[in-house]
Amino acid sequence: MQEKKYFTVEEANECIPELIRDVSTLMELKEKIEKLHAELTPFFEVVPYNGGHKNAFLLMQIGEQFREIVNGIERRGCHLKGLDPALIDFPHIRDGKEVYLCWRYGEREIRYWHEVESGFSGRKPL
């Protein structure tokens, strides 16, 4: 089991360029998955899943790529909280207590933190 990583504000900020790229890709993949899912759902309702539709394999490939990116974010010690809006938390120690530094896609740097239990709605300025 991987030891929990705690980020300084500086370390979290260093992750942002790579996270912007990853989150952008995840958003694009999410759109593709939703489109393919809408196309394939009627097919799967009448035909048992057997990979017979031309886009079934593509959906599986895109899903795997999506999972790989999410797993990569988690391996770095970050917590992807969602894509709508895209939110990532970074474990951090503040005044001897575990909290999260909070980043929202579109922000240039870490400017907020929140208690572990409070989530995005409890964000406070650094």
PDB file of C-alpha atoms in Angstrom:
ATOM      1  CA  MET A   1       0.000   0.000   0.000  1.00  0.00           C
ATOM      2  CA  GLN A   2       1.275   3.430  -0.947  1.00  0.00           C
ATOM      3  CA  GLU A   3       2.076   5.834   1.883  1.00  0.00           C
ATOM      4  CA  LYS A   4      -0.209   8.877   1.946  1.00  0.00           C
ATOM      5  CA  LYS A   5       1.399  11.947   0.416  1.00  0.00           C
ATOM      6  CA  TYR A   6       0.880  15.381   1.889  1.00  0.00           C
ATOM      7  CA  PHE A   7       1.456  18.336  -0.425  1.00  0.00           C
ATOM      8  CA  THR A   8       2.806  21.774   0.298  1.00  0.00           C
ATOM      9  CA  VAL A   9       1.097  24.580  -1.611  1.00  0.00           C
ATOM     10  CA  GLU A  10       4.182  24.800  -3.824  1.00  0.00           C
ATOM     11  CA  GLU A  11       4.164  21.063  -4.593  1.00  0.00           C
ATOM     12  CA  ALA A  12       0.464  21.171  -5.430  1.00  0.00           C
ATOM     13  CA  ASN A  13       0.997  24.165  -7.725  1.00  0.00           C
ATOM     14  CA  GLU A  14       3.760  22.271  -9.539  1.00  0.00           C
ATOM     15  CA  CYS A  15       1.196  19.572 -10.408  1.00  0.00           C
ATOM     16  CA  ILE A  16      -1.271  21.952 -12.030  1.00  0.00           C
ATOM     17  CA  PRO A  17       0.143  22.054 -15.602  1.00  0.00           C
ATOM     18  CA  GLU A  18       0.027  18.265 -15.840  1.00  0.00           C
ATOM     19  CA  LEU A  19      -3.400  18.148 -14.197  1.00  0.00           C
ATOM     20  CA  ILE A  20      -4.746  20.695 -16.684  1.00  0.00           C
ATOM     21  CA  ARG A  21      -3.658  18.387 -19.500  1.00  0.00           C
ATOM     22  CA  ASP A  22      -5.062  15.293 -17.784  1.00  0.00           C
ATOM     23  CA  VAL A  23      -8.391  16.897 -16.876  1.00  0.00           C
ATOM     24  CA  SER A  24      -8.789  18.331 -20.393  1.00  0.00           C
ATOM     25  CA  THR A  25      -8.260  14.849 -21.811  1.00  0.00           C
ATOM     26  CA  LEU A  26     -10.703  13.340 -19.307  1.00  0.00           C
ATOM     27  CA  MET A  27     -13.350  15.883 -20.298  1.00  0.00           C
ATOM     28  CA  GLU A  28     -12.881  15.029 -23.983  1.00  0.00           C
ATOM     29  CA  LEU A  29     -13.038  11.295 -23.250  1.00  0.00           C
ATOM     30  CA  LYS A  30     -16.149  11.795 -21.108  1.00  0.00           C
ATOM     31  CA  GLU A  31     -17.885  13.464 -24.069  1.00  0.00           C
ATOM     32  CA  LYS A  32     -16.915  10.583 -26.353  1.00  0.00           C
ATOM     33  CA  ILE A  33     -18.098   8.008 -23.812  1.00  0.00           C
ATOM     34  CA  GLU A  34     -21.442   9.766 -23.399  1.00  0.00           C
ATOM     35  CA  LYS A  35     -21.939   9.963 -27.180  1.00  0.00           C
ATOM     36  CA  LEU A  36     -21.028   6.310 -27.722  1.00  0.00           C
ATOM     37  CA  HIS A  37     -23.124   5.222 -24.753  1.00  0.00           C
ATOM     38  CA  ALA A  38     -26.171   7.007 -26.186  1.00  0.00           C
ATOM     39  CA  GLU A  39     -25.554   5.321 -29.545  1.00  0.00           C
ATOM     40  CA  LEU A  40     -24.990   1.861 -28.091  1.00  0.00           C
ATOM     41  CA  THR A  41     -27.653   1.724 -25.366  1.00  0.00           C
ATOM     42  CA  PRO A  42     -30.553   0.910 -27.729  1.00  0.00           C
ATOM     43  CA  PHE A  43     -28.403  -1.763 -29.386  1.00  0.00           C
ATOM     44  CA  PHE A  44     -27.536  -3.431 -26.080  1.00  0.00           C
ATOM     45  CA  GLU A  45     -31.177  -3.398 -24.993  1.00  0.00           C
ATOM     46  CA  VAL A  46     -32.108  -5.785 -27.823  1.00  0.00           C
ATOM     47  CA  VAL A  47     -28.863  -7.693 -28.372  1.00  0.00           C
ATOM     48  CA  PRO A  48     -26.846  -9.292 -25.552  1.00  0.00           C
ATOM     49  CA  TYR A  49     -23.412  -7.723 -25.178  1.00  0.00           C
ATOM     50  CA  ASN A  50     -21.158  -9.657 -27.488  1.00  0.00           C
ATOM     51  CA  GLY A  51     -18.986  -6.915 -28.911  1.00  0.00           C
ATOM     52  CA  GLY A  52     -21.008  -7.060 -32.108  1.00  0.00           C
ATOM     53  CA  HIS A  53     -21.549  -3.341 -32.580  1.00  0.00           C
ATOM     54  CA  LYS A  54     -18.773  -1.552 -34.441  1.00  0.00           C
ATOM     55  CA  ASN A  55     -18.330   0.991 -31.624  1.00  0.00           C
ATOM     56  CA  ALA A  56     -18.482  -1.395 -28.666  1.00  0.00           C
ATOM     57  CA  PHE A  57     -14.731  -2.008 -28.778  1.00  0.00           C
ATOM     58  CA  LEU A  58     -14.071   1.731 -29.169  1.00  0.00           C
ATOM     59  CA  LEU A  59     -16.153   2.400 -26.058  1.00  0.00           C
ATOM     60  CA  MET A  60     -14.087  -0.137 -24.110  1.00  0.00           C
ATOM     61  CA  GLN A  61     -10.814   1.418 -25.348  1.00  0.00           C
ATOM     62  CA  ILE A  62     -11.892   4.930 -24.399  1.00  0.00           C
ATOM     63  CA  GLY A  63     -13.068   3.681 -21.007  1.00  0.00           C
ATOM     64  CA  GLU A  64      -9.683   2.064 -20.385  1.00  0.00           C
ATOM     65  CA  GLN A  65      -7.843   5.258 -21.381  1.00  0.00           C
ATOM     66  CA  PHE A  66     -10.108   7.211 -19.005  1.00  0.00           C
ATOM     67  CA  ARG A  67      -9.344   4.808 -16.129  1.00  0.00           C
ATOM     68  CA  GLU A  68      -5.586   5.013 -16.804  1.00  0.00           C
ATOM     69  CA  ILE A  69      -5.599   8.808 -16.516  1.00  0.00           C
ATOM     70  CA  VAL A  70      -7.698   8.749 -13.323  1.00  0.00           C
ATOM     71  CA  ASN A  71      -5.396   6.103 -11.827  1.00  0.00           C
ATOM     72  CA  GLY A  72      -2.359   8.244 -12.740  1.00  0.00           C
ATOM     73  CA  ILE A  73      -3.840  11.228 -10.911  1.00  0.00           C
ATOM     74  CA  GLU A  74      -4.524   9.060  -7.852  1.00  0.00           C
ATOM     75  CA  ARG A  75      -1.011   7.532  -7.937  1.00  0.00           C
ATOM     76  CA  ARG A  76       0.430  11.053  -7.619  1.00  0.00           C
ATOM     77  CA  GLY A  77      -1.485  11.400  -4.359  1.00  0.00           C
ATOM     78  CA  CYS A  78      -4.201  13.705  -5.722  1.00  0.00           C
ATOM     79  CA  HIS A  79      -7.934  13.071  -5.342  1.00  0.00           C
ATOM     80  CA  LEU A  80     -10.122  13.654  -8.396  1.00  0.00           C
ATOM     81  CA  LYS A  81     -13.492  14.679  -6.969  1.00  0.00           C
ATOM     82  CA  GLY A  82     -15.396  15.091 -10.212  1.00  0.00           C
ATOM     83  CA  LEU A  83     -15.428  16.485 -13.719  1.00  0.00           C
ATOM     84  CA  ASP A  84     -18.528  18.663 -13.585  1.00  0.00           C
ATOM     85  CA  PRO A  85     -17.036  20.811 -12.209  1.00  0.00           C
ATOM     86  CA  ALA A  86     -13.531  19.374 -12.414  1.00  0.00           C
ATOM     87  CA  LEU A  87     -12.152  19.379  -8.863  1.00  0.00           C
ATOM     88  CA  ILE A  88      -8.958  17.958  -7.416  1.00  0.00           C
ATOM     89  CA  ASP A  89      -7.988  17.841  -3.753  1.00  0.00           C
ATOM     90  CA  PHE A  90      -4.454  17.560  -2.408  1.00  0.00           C
ATOM     91  CA  PRO A  91      -3.932  16.196   1.116  1.00  0.00           C
ATOM     92  CA  HIS A  92      -2.207  18.881   3.195  1.00  0.00           C
ATOM     93  CA  ILE A  93      -1.308  19.484   6.830  1.00  0.00           C
ATOM     94  CA  ARG A  94      -2.507  22.852   8.135  1.00  0.00           C
ATOM     95  CA  ASP A  95      -1.923  23.760  11.770  1.00  0.00           C
ATOM     96  CA  GLY A  96      -1.222  20.094  12.566  1.00  0.00           C
ATOM     97  CA  LYS A  97      -4.491  18.888  11.051  1.00  0.00           C
ATOM     98  CA  GLU A  98      -5.173  17.073   7.784  1.00  0.00           C
ATOM     99  CA  VAL A  99      -7.102  19.224   5.309  1.00  0.00           C
ATOM    100  CA  TYR A 100      -7.289  19.434   1.529  1.00  0.00           C
ATOM    101  CA  LEU A 101      -5.830  22.025  -0.757  1.00  0.00           C
ATOM    102  CA  CYS A 102      -8.535  22.480  -3.369  1.00  0.00           C
ATOM    103  CA  TRP A 103      -8.100  23.168  -7.089  1.00  0.00           C
ATOM    104  CA  ARG A 104     -10.851  23.751  -9.610  1.00  0.00           C
ATOM    105  CA  TYR A 105     -10.175  23.378 -13.332  1.00  0.00           C
ATOM    106  CA  GLY A 106      -9.578  26.858 -14.735  1.00  0.00           C
ATOM    107  CA  GLU A 107      -7.773  28.192 -11.672  1.00  0.00           C
ATOM    108  CA  ARG A 108      -4.107  28.987 -12.291  1.00  0.00           C
ATOM    109  CA  GLU A 109      -2.908  28.081  -8.825  1.00  0.00           C
ATOM    110  CA  ILE A 110      -3.986  26.705  -5.477  1.00  0.00           C
ATOM    111  CA  ARG A 111      -5.818  29.467  -3.628  1.00  0.00           C
ATOM    112  CA  TYR A 112      -8.209  27.515  -1.418  1.00  0.00           C
ATOM    113  CA  TRP A 113      -8.350  24.774   1.174  1.00  0.00           C
ATOM    114  CA  HIS A 114     -11.130  23.003   3.034  1.00  0.00           C
ATOM    115  CA  GLU A 115     -11.681  20.635   5.923  1.00  0.00           C
ATOM    116  CA  VAL A 116     -11.717  16.962   4.947  1.00  0.00           C
ATOM    117  CA  GLU A 117     -15.411  16.666   5.849  1.00  0.00           C
ATOM    118  CA  SER A 118     -16.641  19.938   4.337  1.00  0.00           C
ATOM    119  CA  GLY A 119     -15.773  19.514   0.676  1.00  0.00           C
ATOM    120  CA  PHE A 120     -15.917  22.147  -2.030  1.00  0.00           C
ATOM    121  CA  SER A 121     -18.706  24.128  -0.362  1.00  0.00           C
ATOM    122  CA  GLY A 122     -16.415  24.709   2.625  1.00  0.00           C
ATOM    123  CA  ARG A 123     -13.539  26.210   0.630  1.00  0.00           C
ATOM    124  CA  LYS A 124     -11.603  28.951   2.381  1.00  0.00           C
ATOM    125  CA  PRO A 125      -8.882  31.215   0.969  1.00  0.00           C
ATOM    126  CA  LEU A 126      -5.306  30.275   1.885  1.00  0.00           C
TER     127      LEU A 126
END
